[in-house]
Structure formats: C-alpha cells, structure tokens
PDB file of C-alpha atoms in Angstrom:
ATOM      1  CA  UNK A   1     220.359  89.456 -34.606  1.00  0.00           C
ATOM      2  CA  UNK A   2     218.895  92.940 -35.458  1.00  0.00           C
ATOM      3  CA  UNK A   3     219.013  95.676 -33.139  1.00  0.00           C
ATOM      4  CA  UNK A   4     217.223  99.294 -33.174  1.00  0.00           C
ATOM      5  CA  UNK A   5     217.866 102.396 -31.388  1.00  0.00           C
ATOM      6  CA  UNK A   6     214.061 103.822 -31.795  1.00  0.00           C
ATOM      7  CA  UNK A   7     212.684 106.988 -30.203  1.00  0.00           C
ATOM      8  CA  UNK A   8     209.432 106.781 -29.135  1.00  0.00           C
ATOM      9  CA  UNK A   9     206.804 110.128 -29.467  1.00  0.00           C
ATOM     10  CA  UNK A  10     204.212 110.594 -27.049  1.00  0.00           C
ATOM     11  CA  UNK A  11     202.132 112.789 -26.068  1.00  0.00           C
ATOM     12  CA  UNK A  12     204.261 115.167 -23.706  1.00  0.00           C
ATOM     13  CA  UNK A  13     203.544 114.369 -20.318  1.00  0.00           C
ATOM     14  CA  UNK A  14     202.647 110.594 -20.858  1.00  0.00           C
ATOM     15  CA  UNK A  15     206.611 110.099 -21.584  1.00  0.00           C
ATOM     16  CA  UNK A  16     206.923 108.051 -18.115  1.00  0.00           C
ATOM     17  CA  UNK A  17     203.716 105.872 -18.534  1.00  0.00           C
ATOM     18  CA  UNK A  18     204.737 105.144 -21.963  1.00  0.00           C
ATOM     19  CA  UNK A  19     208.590 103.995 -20.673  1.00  0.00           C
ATOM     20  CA  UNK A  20     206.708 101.924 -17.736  1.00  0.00           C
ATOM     21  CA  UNK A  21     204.100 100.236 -21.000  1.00  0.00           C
ATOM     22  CA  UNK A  22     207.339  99.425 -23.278  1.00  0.00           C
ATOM     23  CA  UNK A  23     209.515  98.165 -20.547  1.00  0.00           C
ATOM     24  CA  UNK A  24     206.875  94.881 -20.722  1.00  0.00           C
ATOM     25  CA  UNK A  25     207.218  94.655 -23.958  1.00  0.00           C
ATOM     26  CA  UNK A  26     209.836  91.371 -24.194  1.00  0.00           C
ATOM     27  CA  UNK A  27     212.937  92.497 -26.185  1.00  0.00           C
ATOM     28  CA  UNK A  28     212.334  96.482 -25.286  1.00  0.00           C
ATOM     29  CA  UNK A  29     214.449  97.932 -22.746  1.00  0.00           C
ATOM     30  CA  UNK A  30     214.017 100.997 -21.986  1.00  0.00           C
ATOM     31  CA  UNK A  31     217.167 103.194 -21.862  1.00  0.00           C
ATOM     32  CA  UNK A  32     215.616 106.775 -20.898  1.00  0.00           C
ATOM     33  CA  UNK A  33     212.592 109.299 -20.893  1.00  0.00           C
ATOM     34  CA  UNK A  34     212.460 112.596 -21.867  1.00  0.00           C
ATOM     35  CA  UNK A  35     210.641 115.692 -20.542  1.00  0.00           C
ATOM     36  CA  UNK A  36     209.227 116.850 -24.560  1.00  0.00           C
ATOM     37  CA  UNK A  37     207.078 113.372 -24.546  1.00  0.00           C
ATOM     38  CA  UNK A  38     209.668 110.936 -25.874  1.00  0.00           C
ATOM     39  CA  UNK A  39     211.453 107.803 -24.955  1.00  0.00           C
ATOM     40  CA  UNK A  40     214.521 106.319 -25.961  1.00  0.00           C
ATOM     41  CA  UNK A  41     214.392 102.548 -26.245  1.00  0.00           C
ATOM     42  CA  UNK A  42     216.484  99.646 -27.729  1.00  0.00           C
ATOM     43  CA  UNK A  43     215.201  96.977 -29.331  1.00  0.00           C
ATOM     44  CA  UNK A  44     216.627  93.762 -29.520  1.00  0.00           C
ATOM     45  CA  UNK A  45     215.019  90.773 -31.866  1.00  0.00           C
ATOM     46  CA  UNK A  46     215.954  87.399 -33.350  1.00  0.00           C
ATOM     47  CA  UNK A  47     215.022  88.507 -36.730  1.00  0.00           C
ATOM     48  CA  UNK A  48     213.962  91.605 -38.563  1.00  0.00           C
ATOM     49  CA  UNK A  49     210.435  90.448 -38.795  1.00  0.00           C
ATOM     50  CA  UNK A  50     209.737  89.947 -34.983  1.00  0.00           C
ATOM     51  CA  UNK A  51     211.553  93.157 -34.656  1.00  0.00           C
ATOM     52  CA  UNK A  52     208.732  94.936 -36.941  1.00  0.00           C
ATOM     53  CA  UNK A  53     206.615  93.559 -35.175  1.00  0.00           C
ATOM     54  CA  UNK A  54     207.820  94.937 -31.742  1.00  0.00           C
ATOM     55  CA  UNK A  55     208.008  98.453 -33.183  1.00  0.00           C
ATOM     56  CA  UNK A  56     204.258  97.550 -34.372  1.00  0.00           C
ATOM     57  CA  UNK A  57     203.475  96.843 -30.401  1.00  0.00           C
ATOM     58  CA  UNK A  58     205.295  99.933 -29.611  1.00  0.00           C
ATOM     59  CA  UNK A  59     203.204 102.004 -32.031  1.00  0.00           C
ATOM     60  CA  UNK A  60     199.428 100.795 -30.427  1.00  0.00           C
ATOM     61  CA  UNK A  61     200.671 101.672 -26.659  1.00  0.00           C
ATOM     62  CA  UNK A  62     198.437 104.320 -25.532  1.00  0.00           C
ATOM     63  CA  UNK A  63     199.401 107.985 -25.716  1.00  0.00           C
ATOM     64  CA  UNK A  64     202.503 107.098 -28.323  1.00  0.00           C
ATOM     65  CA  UNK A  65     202.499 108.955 -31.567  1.00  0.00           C
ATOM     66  CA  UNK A  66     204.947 107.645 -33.732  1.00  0.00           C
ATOM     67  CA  UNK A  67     208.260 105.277 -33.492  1.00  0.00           C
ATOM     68  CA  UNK A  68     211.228 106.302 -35.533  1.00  0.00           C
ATOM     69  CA  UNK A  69     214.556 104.099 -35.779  1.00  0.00           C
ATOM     70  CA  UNK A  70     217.296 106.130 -34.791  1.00  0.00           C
ATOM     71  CA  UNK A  71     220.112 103.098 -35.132  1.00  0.00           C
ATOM     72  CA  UNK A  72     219.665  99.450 -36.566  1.00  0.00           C
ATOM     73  CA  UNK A  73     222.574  97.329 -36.450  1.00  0.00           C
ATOM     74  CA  UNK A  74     223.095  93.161 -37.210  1.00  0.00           C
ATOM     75  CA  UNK A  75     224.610  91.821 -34.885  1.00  0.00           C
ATOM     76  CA  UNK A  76     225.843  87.870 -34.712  1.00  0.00           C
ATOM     77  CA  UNK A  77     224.539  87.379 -38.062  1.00  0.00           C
ATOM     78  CA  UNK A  78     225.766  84.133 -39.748  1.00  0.00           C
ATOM     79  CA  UNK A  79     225.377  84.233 -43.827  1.00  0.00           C
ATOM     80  CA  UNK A  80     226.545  81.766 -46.403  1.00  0.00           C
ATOM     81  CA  UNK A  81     229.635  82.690 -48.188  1.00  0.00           C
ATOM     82  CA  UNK A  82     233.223  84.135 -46.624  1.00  0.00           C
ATOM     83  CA  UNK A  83     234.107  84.145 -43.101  1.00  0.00           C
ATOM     84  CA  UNK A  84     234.077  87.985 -42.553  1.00  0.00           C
ATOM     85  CA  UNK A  85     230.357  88.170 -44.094  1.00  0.00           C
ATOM     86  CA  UNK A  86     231.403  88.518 -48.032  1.00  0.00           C
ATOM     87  CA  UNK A  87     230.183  86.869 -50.661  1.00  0.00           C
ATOM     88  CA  UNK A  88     233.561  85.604 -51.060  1.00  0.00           C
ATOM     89  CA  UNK A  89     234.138  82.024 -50.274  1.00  0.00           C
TER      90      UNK A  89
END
C-alpha cells in the first residue's frame, strides 16, 4: 500500500480552506496548515495509480498551486519471490 507525505501550495491565505477541501478527499488526512499558504497532508492509497489520482484531485481544489511529494513509502506490499521482498526465493 503506497503512502505520500505531499505538501500542498496555495495561495497564502486560502491554506485553511484548502486543509477543510482535502480533508473530504477519501484517503487524505490532513496533518497540518501553514501560515505561507501550504498544507501538509498524507496520503494513503491501495495502489500507486489511485494514489495519482488523489494527488490529481488535490491539484484541481480551488486556490492550490502545486502538490509536491515530500515522502512515499510501500507499505504491506506482498511481491512474488523471497519472504523479506527479494527476488530471492
């Protein structure tokens, strides 16, 4: 399971409408807002595509400029091959 520490951009004094927007955005939560017009935000996705595509939904809220990944991490990720996520049987 993917998950992204992103910073939203805004424009500055639209940082708290912006948190309030992404917080309804399923799989966004919200982790702080800050007073030069950005918000810090995790998100959390079954796979890297629906992730994208939350980042997309981030990107057309109103007043946001930009959304840059700050942290991505897999997390529970089963792959074929060696226990401890090798290609190593």
């Amino acid at each position: 399971m993917p998950i992204s520490g992103v910073v939203v951009s805004c424009r500055p004094g639209r940082e708290t409408e912006v948190a309030e927007q992404a917080r309804l955005v399923p799989g966004v939560e919200v982790h702080a807002t800050l007073p030069n017009g950005q918000v810090v935000a995790v998100i959390e996705a079954p796979s890297v595509h629906t992730e994208v595509d939350l980042a997309s939904q981030l990107e057309q809220l109103d007043a946001v400029i930009s959304v840059q990944v700050a942290y991505h991490n897999f997390e529970d990720v089963t792959q074929e091959g060696g226990a401890d996520g090798t290609d190593e049987a």
